[in-house]
Coordinates of C-alpha atoms in Angstrom, one line a residue:
M1 CA 238.5 67.4 24.6
A2 CA 237.2 70.9 24.7
I3 CA 238.1 73.2 21.8
G4 CA 240.3 76.1 23.0
L5 CA 239.5 79.7 22.4
E6 CA 242.2 80.1 19.7
E7 CA 241.1 77.0 18.0
R8 CA 237.5 78.2 18.0
E9 CA 238.7 81.5 16.5
D10 CA 240.6 79.6 13.8
V11 CA 237.4 77.6 12.9
R12 CA 235.3 80.8 12.7
T13 CA 238.0 82.4 10.5
E14 CA 237.9 79.4 8.2
I15 CA 234.1 79.5 8.1
A16 CA 234.1 83.2 7.4
E17 CA 236.4 82.8 4.5
I18 CA 234.2 80.2 2.9
V19 CA 231.1 82.3 3.4
L20 CA 232.6 85.4 1.9
T21 CA 233.9 83.4 -1.0
E22 CA 230.5 81.9 -1.8
V23 CA 228.7 85.2 -1.3
R24 CA 231.2 86.9 -3.6
G25 CA 230.5 84.3 -6.2
V26 CA 226.8 85.1 -6.6
M27 CA 226.6 88.8 -5.8
P28 CA 226.7 91.6 -8.4
K29 CA 230.4 92.4 -9.2
D30 CA 229.9 96.1 -8.8
L31 CA 229.0 95.6 -5.1
V32 CA 232.0 93.4 -4.2
A33 CA 233.8 96.3 -2.6
Q34 CA 231.0 96.6 0.0
L35 CA 231.3 92.9 1.1
S36 CA 232.1 92.4 4.8
L37 CA 230.8 90.1 7.5
D38 CA 228.5 92.8 8.7
S39 CA 227.0 93.5 5.3
P40 CA 223.2 92.9 5.1
L41 CA 222.7 90.3 2.4
S42 CA 220.0 92.5 0.8
A43 CA 222.5 95.4 0.5
L44 CA 224.8 93.1 -1.4
G45 CA 222.2 92.5 -4.0
L46 CA 221.2 89.0 -2.8
D47 CA 217.5 88.2 -3.1
S48 CA 215.9 85.0 -1.7
I49 CA 217.0 82.9 -4.7
S50 CA 220.7 84.0 -4.6
T51 CA 220.8 83.6 -0.8
M52 CA 219.6 80.0 -1.2
E53 CA 222.3 79.4 -3.8
V54 CA 224.9 80.5 -1.2
V55 CA 223.3 78.2 1.4
N56 CA 223.3 75.2 -1.1
R57 CA 227.0 75.7 -1.7
I58 CA 227.8 76.0 2.0
E59 CA 225.9 72.8 2.7
K60 CA 228.3 71.0 0.4
H61 CA 231.3 72.5 2.2
F62 CA 230.2 71.4 5.6
G63 CA 228.1 68.3 5.1
M64 CA 225.0 69.8 6.6
R65 CA 221.5 70.8 5.8
F66 CA 220.0 74.1 7.0
R67 CA 216.8 73.7 8.8
E68 CA 214.0 76.1 7.6
E69 CA 213.9 78.0 10.9
W70 CA 217.6 78.8 10.6
L71 CA 217.0 80.6 7.4
Y72 CA 214.7 83.1 9.0
D73 CA 217.6 84.7 11.0
L74 CA 220.1 85.1 8.1
E75 CA 220.4 88.8 7.5
T76 CA 224.2 89.3 7.3
C77 CA 227.2 87.3 6.3
A78 CA 228.1 87.1 10.1
D79 CA 224.7 85.4 10.7
L80 CA 225.7 82.7 8.2
V81 CA 229.0 82.2 10.0
D82 CA 227.3 82.0 13.4
C83 CA 224.8 79.5 12.1
I84 CA 227.4 77.3 10.6
A85 CA 229.6 77.5 13.7
R86 CA 226.7 76.4 15.9
H87 CA 225.5 73.5 13.7
A88 CA 228.2 72.2 11.5
D89 CA 231.1 69.8 12.1
P90 CA 234.2 71.9 11.5
A91 CA 236.1 68.8 10.4
A92 CA 233.8 68.5 7.5
A93 CA 234.8 71.8 6.0
S94 CA 235.6 71.6 2.3
K95 CA 234.8 67.9 2.2
P96 CA 231.7 67.0 0.1
A97 CA 229.5 64.9 2.3
A98 CA 228.0 61.6 1.3
P99 CA 224.2 61.7 0.8
S100 CA 223.6 59.8 4.0
T101 CA 225.3 62.4 6.1
L102 CA 223.6 65.5 4.7
A103 CA 220.4 65.2 6.6
V104 CA 220.1 66.7 10.1
G105 CA 218.9 64.1 12.5
P106 CA 218.9 60.3 12.7
P107 CA 219.6 58.2 9.7
P108 CA 216.6 57.4 7.5
A109 CA 214.6 54.3 8.1
A110 CA 214.7 51.4 5.7
T111 CA 212.4 51.9 2.8
A112 CA 210.4 48.8 3.5
S113 CA 209.4 50.2 6.9
I114 CA 207.8 53.3 5.5
P115 CA 204.0 53.0 5.5
A116 CA 202.2 53.3 2.1
P117 CA 200.2 56.4 3.2
H118 CA 203.4 58.3 3.5
Y119 CA 204.3 57.9 -0.3
D120 CA 201.3 56.5 -2.1
V121 CA 199.2 59.6 -3.1
A122 CA 196.0 57.4 -3.3
Q123 CA 196.4 56.4 0.3
F124 CA 197.0 59.9 1.7
P125 CA 194.5 59.9 4.7
E126 CA 193.0 63.2 3.6
C127 CA 192.3 61.8 0.1
V128 CA 190.8 58.6 1.5
A129 CA 188.5 60.6 3.9
F130 CA 187.5 62.9 1.1
H131 CA 186.4 60.1 -1.3
E132 CA 184.6 58.4 1.6
R133 CA 182.6 61.5 2.1
L134 CA 181.7 61.7 -1.6
A135 CA 180.7 58.0 -1.6
G136 CA 178.6 58.5 1.5
A137 CA 176.7 61.4 0.0
A138 CA 176.0 59.4 -3.2
A139 CA 174.8 56.4 -1.1
A140 CA 172.4 58.8 0.7
G141 CA 171.0 59.9 -2.7
L142 CA 172.6 63.4 -2.5
E143 CA 173.7 64.7 -5.9
N144 CA 177.0 66.5 -6.0
P145 CA 176.2 70.1 -7.0
F146 CA 179.8 71.2 -7.4
F147 CA 181.6 71.5 -10.8
R148 CA 178.3 71.6 -12.7
T149 CA 179.3 71.9 -16.3
S150 CA 177.8 74.7 -18.4
Q151 CA 177.7 74.2 -22.1
R152 CA 176.9 77.9 -22.7
V153 CA 176.5 81.0 -20.6
R154 CA 174.8 84.1 -21.9
H155 CA 174.2 86.9 -19.4
R156 CA 171.8 85.6 -16.7
V157 CA 171.1 82.3 -18.4
A158 CA 173.3 79.2 -18.5
T159 CA 172.9 75.9 -20.4
I160 CA 173.4 72.9 -18.1
G161 CA 172.8 69.4 -19.3
G162 CA 171.4 70.7 -22.5
R163 CA 168.7 72.8 -20.6
E164 CA 168.6 76.6 -20.1
V165 CA 168.4 77.7 -16.5
I166 CA 168.4 81.0 -14.7
N167 CA 171.9 81.4 -13.3
Y168 CA 172.7 82.7 -9.9
T169 CA 176.3 81.5 -9.6
S170 CA 178.0 84.3 -11.6
F171 CA 180.2 87.2 -10.5
D172 CA 179.3 89.0 -13.7
Y173 CA 177.4 91.6 -11.6
L174 CA 177.0 94.2 -14.4
G175 CA 176.4 91.8 -17.2
L176 CA 179.5 92.9 -19.1
A177 CA 181.0 89.5 -19.8
C178 CA 178.8 89.1 -22.9
H179 CA 178.6 92.7 -23.9
P180 CA 179.3 92.9 -27.6
E181 CA 182.0 95.6 -27.3
V182 CA 183.8 93.7 -24.6
I183 CA 183.8 90.5 -26.7
E184 CA 185.0 92.3 -29.8
S185 CA 187.8 94.0 -27.9
A186 CA 189.0 90.6 -26.6
K187 CA 189.0 89.2 -30.1
A188 CA 190.9 92.2 -31.5
A189 CA 193.5 91.8 -28.7
I190 CA 194.1 88.2 -29.8
D191 CA 194.7 89.3 -33.4
Q192 CA 197.2 92.0 -32.1
F193 CA 199.1 90.2 -29.3
G194 CA 198.0 86.6 -29.4
C195 CA 196.3 84.6 -26.6
S196 CA 199.0 84.9 -24.0
A197 CA 201.2 87.6 -22.6
Q198 CA 203.9 85.0 -22.9
A199 CA 206.0 86.3 -20.0
S200 CA 205.8 88.2 -16.7
R201 CA 205.3 91.9 -17.1
L202 CA 208.8 92.6 -15.8
V203 CA 210.7 90.7 -18.4
G204 CA 208.6 90.9 -21.6
G205 CA 204.9 90.2 -20.9
N206 CA 204.0 93.9 -20.6
H207 CA 201.8 95.3 -23.4
S208 CA 200.0 98.6 -24.2
L209 CA 196.6 97.2 -23.1
L210 CA 197.9 96.5 -19.6
E211 CA 199.5 99.9 -19.4
E212 CA 196.2 101.6 -20.4
L213 CA 194.3 99.4 -17.9
D214 CA 196.6 100.3 -15.1
D215 CA 196.1 104.0 -15.8
E216 CA 192.4 103.9 -16.3
L217 CA 191.8 101.8 -13.1
A218 CA 193.7 104.4 -11.1
Q219 CA 191.7 107.2 -12.6
F220 CA 188.4 105.4 -12.0
L221 CA 189.3 104.4 -8.4
G222 CA 190.7 107.8 -7.6
T223 CA 194.2 106.6 -6.6
E224 CA 197.6 107.8 -7.6
A225 CA 198.5 104.5 -9.3
A226 CA 197.3 101.0 -10.0
I227 CA 198.8 97.8 -11.4
V228 CA 197.1 94.7 -12.8
F229 CA 198.1 91.3 -11.5
P230 CA 197.5 88.0 -13.2
S231 CA 195.5 86.6 -10.3
G232 CA 193.3 88.2 -7.6
Y233 CA 193.8 85.3 -5.3
G234 CA 197.6 85.4 -5.8
T235 CA 197.6 89.2 -5.1
N236 CA 196.4 88.7 -1.6
A237 CA 198.3 85.4 -1.0
S238 CA 201.6 87.1 -2.0
L239 CA 201.3 90.7 -0.8
F240 CA 201.1 90.1 2.9
G241 CA 204.2 88.0 3.2
H242 CA 206.0 90.5 0.9
L243 CA 205.3 93.7 2.9
F244 CA 205.1 92.4 6.4
G245 CA 207.6 90.4 8.5
E246 CA 208.4 89.2 12.0
Q247 CA 208.3 92.7 13.5
D248 CA 204.8 93.3 12.2
L249 CA 201.2 92.4 12.9
I250 CA 198.4 91.5 10.5
L251 CA 194.8 91.9 11.7
Y252 CA 192.0 90.6 9.4
D253 CA 188.3 90.2 9.6
D254 CA 186.9 86.8 10.7
L255 CA 185.1 86.5 7.3
A256 CA 188.0 87.7 5.2
H257 CA 188.6 85.7 2.1
N258 CA 190.8 82.6 2.3
S259 CA 193.5 84.4 0.2
I260 CA 193.9 87.0 2.9
A261 CA 194.1 84.5 5.7
L262 CA 196.6 82.4 3.7
G263 CA 198.7 85.4 2.9
A264 CA 198.9 86.4 6.5
A265 CA 199.7 82.8 7.5
A266 CA 202.5 82.7 4.9
S267 CA 204.1 85.8 6.3
R268 CA 206.5 85.8 9.3
A269 CA 204.3 88.5 10.9
A270 CA 202.2 88.0 14.0
R271 CA 198.5 87.7 13.0
R272 CA 195.1 87.3 14.4
S273 CA 191.5 87.7 13.2
F274 CA 188.9 90.0 14.7
P275 CA 185.1 89.8 15.0
H276 CA 183.3 90.5 11.7
N277 CA 183.0 94.2 11.0
D278 CA 183.8 95.1 14.6
A279 CA 185.9 98.3 14.4
S280 CA 185.6 98.7 18.2
A281 CA 187.3 95.4 18.8
V282 CA 190.2 96.4 16.5
D283 CA 190.4 99.7 18.3
E284 CA 190.8 98.0 21.7
L285 CA 193.3 95.6 20.3
L286 CA 195.5 98.3 18.8
R287 CA 195.3 100.3 22.0
D288 CA 196.8 97.4 23.8
V289 CA 199.4 96.1 21.4
R290 CA 200.2 98.7 18.7
S291 CA 203.4 99.8 20.3
Q292 CA 204.8 96.3 20.2
Y293 CA 205.1 96.2 16.5
R294 CA 206.7 98.0 13.6
R295 CA 204.0 97.9 11.0
V296 CA 200.4 97.0 11.7
V297 CA 197.9 96.4 8.9
V298 CA 194.1 96.0 9.2
A299 CA 192.7 93.9 6.3
I300 CA 189.0 94.2 5.5
E301 CA 186.8 93.7 2.4
G302 CA 184.6 96.1 0.5
V303 CA 181.8 93.5 0.3
Y304 CA 181.9 90.1 1.9
S305 CA 181.1 87.4 -0.6
M306 CA 179.6 84.9 1.8
D307 CA 177.2 87.2 3.6
G308 CA 176.7 90.2 1.3
D309 CA 177.4 92.9 3.8
Y310 CA 180.2 95.5 4.1
P311 CA 182.2 97.3 6.8
N312 CA 181.7 100.9 8.1
L313 CA 184.7 102.2 6.2
P314 CA 184.9 105.6 7.9
Q315 CA 185.3 103.9 11.3
F316 CA 188.2 101.8 10.1
I317 CA 189.8 104.9 8.5
E318 CA 189.5 106.8 11.7
L319 CA 191.1 104.0 13.9
K320 CA 193.8 103.3 11.4
K321 CA 194.8 107.0 11.5
R322 CA 194.6 107.2 15.3
H323 CA 196.8 104.1 15.8
H324 CA 199.2 104.9 13.0
A325 CA 198.2 101.6 11.3
L326 CA 197.8 100.7 7.7
L327 CA 194.5 99.8 6.0
Y328 CA 194.2 97.1 3.3
V329 CA 190.8 96.8 1.6
D330 CA 189.9 93.9 -0.7
E331 CA 187.3 95.3 -3.2
A332 CA 186.9 92.1 -5.2
H333 CA 183.1 92.2 -4.7
S334 CA 182.6 95.9 -4.2
M335 CA 184.2 97.4 -7.3
G336 CA 181.4 98.0 -9.8
V337 CA 178.8 97.2 -7.2
L338 CA 178.9 99.9 -4.5
G339 CA 178.6 103.6 -5.1
N340 CA 176.4 105.5 -7.5
T341 CA 178.8 104.9 -10.4
G342 CA 180.4 101.6 -9.2
R343 CA 183.6 103.0 -7.9
G344 CA 183.3 100.9 -4.8
V345 CA 183.2 101.3 -1.0
C346 CA 185.0 104.7 -1.0
E347 CA 182.3 106.2 -3.3
H348 CA 179.6 104.6 -1.2
F349 CA 180.8 106.3 1.9
G350 CA 182.1 109.4 0.3
V351 CA 185.7 108.6 1.4
D352 CA 188.8 109.8 -0.4
P353 CA 190.8 106.7 -1.4
A354 CA 193.9 108.6 -0.2
E355 CA 192.6 108.0 3.3
G356 CA 193.5 104.3 2.9
D357 CA 196.7 102.6 2.0
L358 CA 196.1 99.7 -0.4
W359 CA 193.0 99.0 -2.4
M360 CA 193.0 95.5 -3.8
G361 CA 190.5 94.2 -6.3
T362 CA 189.8 92.0 -9.2
I363 CA 189.0 92.4 -12.9
S364 CA 187.3 89.0 -12.7
K365 CA 183.9 90.0 -11.5
A366 CA 182.2 93.3 -12.4
L367 CA 184.9 93.9 -15.1
A368 CA 184.2 90.7 -16.9
S369 CA 187.7 89.3 -17.2
G370 CA 190.3 87.5 -15.1
G371 CA 193.0 88.9 -12.8
G372 CA 193.6 91.2 -9.9
Y373 CA 194.9 94.7 -9.1
L374 CA 196.5 96.8 -6.4
A375 CA 195.9 100.5 -6.2
G376 CA 197.3 103.2 -3.9
R377 CA 200.1 105.8 -3.6
D378 CA 202.4 105.9 -6.5
K379 CA 205.7 105.2 -4.6
L380 CA 204.3 102.1 -3.0
I381 CA 202.7 100.7 -6.2
R382 CA 205.9 101.3 -8.2
Y383 CA 207.9 99.4 -5.5
L384 CA 205.4 96.5 -5.6
Q385 CA 205.5 96.4 -9.3
Y386 CA 209.2 95.5 -9.2
T387 CA 209.2 93.2 -6.2
T388 CA 205.9 91.4 -5.4
P389 CA 206.4 87.7 -6.1
S390 CA 203.0 87.0 -7.7
F391 CA 203.6 89.9 -10.1
V392 CA 207.3 89.5 -10.9
F393 CA 207.3 85.7 -11.2
A394 CA 204.0 85.1 -12.9
T395 CA 203.0 85.3 -16.5
A396 CA 201.1 88.6 -17.0
C397 CA 197.3 88.9 -17.5
S398 CA 196.6 87.8 -21.1
P399 CA 195.9 90.4 -23.9
P400 CA 192.2 89.3 -24.3
N401 CA 191.7 89.5 -20.6
A402 CA 193.3 92.9 -20.4
A403 CA 191.3 94.2 -23.4
A404 CA 188.0 92.8 -22.0
A405 CA 188.6 94.5 -18.6
L406 CA 189.6 97.8 -20.2
T407 CA 186.5 97.9 -22.4
A408 CA 184.3 96.8 -19.6
L409 CA 185.7 99.7 -17.5
R410 CA 184.9 102.1 -20.2
V411 CA 181.4 100.8 -20.7
L412 CA 180.8 101.1 -16.9
R413 CA 181.9 104.8 -17.1
E414 CA 179.6 105.4 -20.0
E415 CA 176.6 103.4 -18.6
P416 CA 176.5 103.9 -14.8
E417 CA 172.8 103.0 -15.0
R418 CA 174.0 99.4 -14.9
V419 CA 175.0 99.9 -11.3
E420 CA 171.6 101.4 -10.5
R421 CA 169.8 98.5 -12.2
L422 CA 171.9 96.0 -10.2
G423 CA 170.9 97.7 -7.0
D424 CA 167.2 97.6 -8.0
R425 CA 167.3 93.9 -8.8
S426 CA 169.3 93.1 -5.6
R427 CA 166.9 95.0 -3.4
L428 CA 163.9 93.3 -5.1
F429 CA 165.4 89.8 -4.5
L430 CA 166.2 90.6 -0.9
K431 CA 162.8 92.0 -0.1
L432 CA 160.9 89.1 -1.7
A433 CA 163.1 86.6 0.2
R434 CA 162.5 88.3 3.5
D435 CA 158.8 88.6 2.8
C436 CA 158.8 84.8 2.5
G437 CA 160.4 84.6 6.0
F438 CA 163.9 83.5 4.8
D439 CA 166.9 84.2 6.9
T440 CA 169.2 86.3 4.7
G441 CA 171.7 87.1 7.4
N442 CA 173.3 90.5 7.3
S443 CA 173.0 91.0 3.5
H444 CA 172.0 94.5 2.5
D445 CA 172.6 96.8 -0.4
T446 CA 174.7 94.2 -2.3
P447 CA 173.9 91.6 -5.0
I448 CA 174.9 88.7 -2.7
V449 CA 172.0 87.1 -0.9
P450 CA 172.4 84.0 1.3
I451 CA 169.4 81.9 2.1
I452 CA 170.5 80.4 5.5
L453 CA 168.9 77.0 6.2
G454 CA 171.3 75.8 8.9
N455 CA 171.5 72.3 7.5
S456 CA 174.0 71.1 4.9
V457 CA 171.9 68.2 3.7
R458 CA 168.9 70.4 3.3
C459 CA 170.9 72.9 1.3
L460 CA 172.0 70.2 -1.0
Q461 CA 168.4 69.1 -1.5
V462 CA 167.2 72.6 -2.1
S463 CA 169.9 73.3 -4.7
H464 CA 169.0 70.0 -6.5
E465 CA 165.3 70.8 -6.5
L466 CA 165.9 74.4 -7.8
L467 CA 167.9 73.0 -10.7
G468 CA 165.0 70.8 -11.5
Q469 CA 162.9 73.9 -11.8
G470 CA 165.4 75.6 -14.0
I471 CA 167.3 77.6 -11.4
N472 CA 171.0 77.3 -10.8
A473 CA 172.1 78.3 -7.2
Q474 CA 174.9 76.8 -5.2
P475 CA 174.8 75.5 -1.6
I476 CA 177.5 76.6 0.8
L477 CA 178.1 73.8 3.3
Y478 CA 180.0 72.9 6.4
P479 CA 183.0 73.3 6.9
A480 CA 183.0 76.4 4.5
V481 CA 180.6 77.8 7.0
R482 CA 179.3 76.6 10.4
E483 CA 176.6 73.9 10.1
S484 CA 174.1 76.4 11.6
A485 CA 175.0 78.8 8.8
A486 CA 174.7 76.4 5.9
R487 CA 173.0 78.2 3.0
V488 CA 172.1 78.5 -0.6
R489 CA 173.8 81.6 -2.0
F490 CA 172.4 83.8 -4.8
F491 CA 174.5 86.2 -6.9
I492 CA 172.2 88.8 -8.5
T493 CA 173.2 90.6 -11.7
A494 CA 172.0 93.7 -13.6
E495 CA 170.8 91.3 -16.3
H496 CA 168.3 89.4 -14.2
T497 CA 164.8 90.5 -15.0
E498 CA 162.2 91.3 -12.4
E499 CA 160.1 88.4 -13.7
Q500 CA 163.1 86.0 -13.2
I501 CA 163.6 87.1 -9.7
V502 CA 159.9 86.8 -8.8
R503 CA 159.8 83.3 -10.3
T504 CA 163.0 82.3 -8.5
V505 CA 161.9 83.3 -5.0
E506 CA 158.5 81.5 -5.6
A507 CA 160.4 78.4 -6.6
L508 CA 162.7 78.7 -3.7
A509 CA 159.8 78.8 -1.3
E510 CA 158.4 75.7 -2.8
C511 CA 161.7 73.8 -2.6
V512 CA 162.4 74.8 0.9
A513 CA 158.9 73.8 2.0
A514 CA 159.2 70.4 0.2
T515 CA 162.6 69.7 1.8
E516 CA 161.2 70.6 5.2
G517 CA 158.6 67.9 4.8
E518 CA 161.3 65.4 3.7
L519 CA 163.5 66.1 6.7
G520 CA 160.6 66.4 9.1

């Protein structure tokens, strides 16, 4: 029998009363007077955690489970009422459901009929396939070059298997990780604060070293404000989903770091990549679709870690202004590297950082520590400081890490010649490699030089042969890059000597020639 209009209204009224009661139970008491069906949940002081608490309570009332996609549309109390009215059995109200009736959909199958790969982690198909690939490579006589263990690392030299090798796998571009002042400051920070920040910055993990680092980073970068995050990867992965939603569009470079792509995918925003460094493609795209979205952000990098090139920043600045978009620049590999004094891609192009919107970077590379940062306009940075999940809910950057980065930054300001020396060594390596006829892709003016061999097996062999000659350089293989773009990648530092670079390229030529004979 069809439910009459009056009966439907009675059901909705009952649902509404339950919803308002549950919301009232978790919201701040000083906001209760504002509670109504049309009240936005955010205006009632409900964050994602307290909203889920309300949902969990409602599920018990109505013997139902909310699907994930339903949660996306819950902005007001009325939205909750509508959702329940559409999907719940009104007769179940206020009656705790048995476990078997809580799931939406057909009853679960008998345990015996569930195949082992669905619950035995050792039989997950992806795990099985991975270990089969490792076994196949070992059977073919290919040594696994990944997770090589260093017993000691000092500047450009690492000890691997008890033997010293020239190291080209380090992000320590300026050679500050082993600088005596940097090391001493990290030790002193442990004595003062201990090894861990012990909490997130919001609730007790903040300390004076982090405050100083925030301020000095902003001064160095030329922005109004900056804040240090515990993780560079986590900064990107968290920020995009936090600032951009279903009315927005995220555009990112084809070669953008995985953390940017993951952050975009985790958001509810529309997203798409664009051809590498192609500002004109972004321009055309924005001309067609900009009006369809609330916020549009263009995400690029200061230096691309796979290819060692960088974007034409002024072009992206111009198009972001013209289309009223936002510009997000990941400077993980350009801070300390580009510009006469290492201030990054803005200094390299003579651009005022105020022309962009968010400058992300890490203290894990040129600043010889571990963590990330965001820099930009003060009002936005202060908002992010109180709300970004990877900042608010993560233990803060440790005191020795903060001290190391702070001292490294000060050394960089006092010794800008390190940046000049890094440029000299990088140009030398690139010139010698090109003189040997190697394909170095688009690398220029950066310390990242790929030697593109276009064959993953050959890259493995070359890396292995180089290690035998006392040189540590990692292969980058399919599927991290296309098979035709498989490469051995070199990170140059200011601490590499000219003699080491000459020797390395000579050894590289020998190894490549030897493997060509083996494959041929």
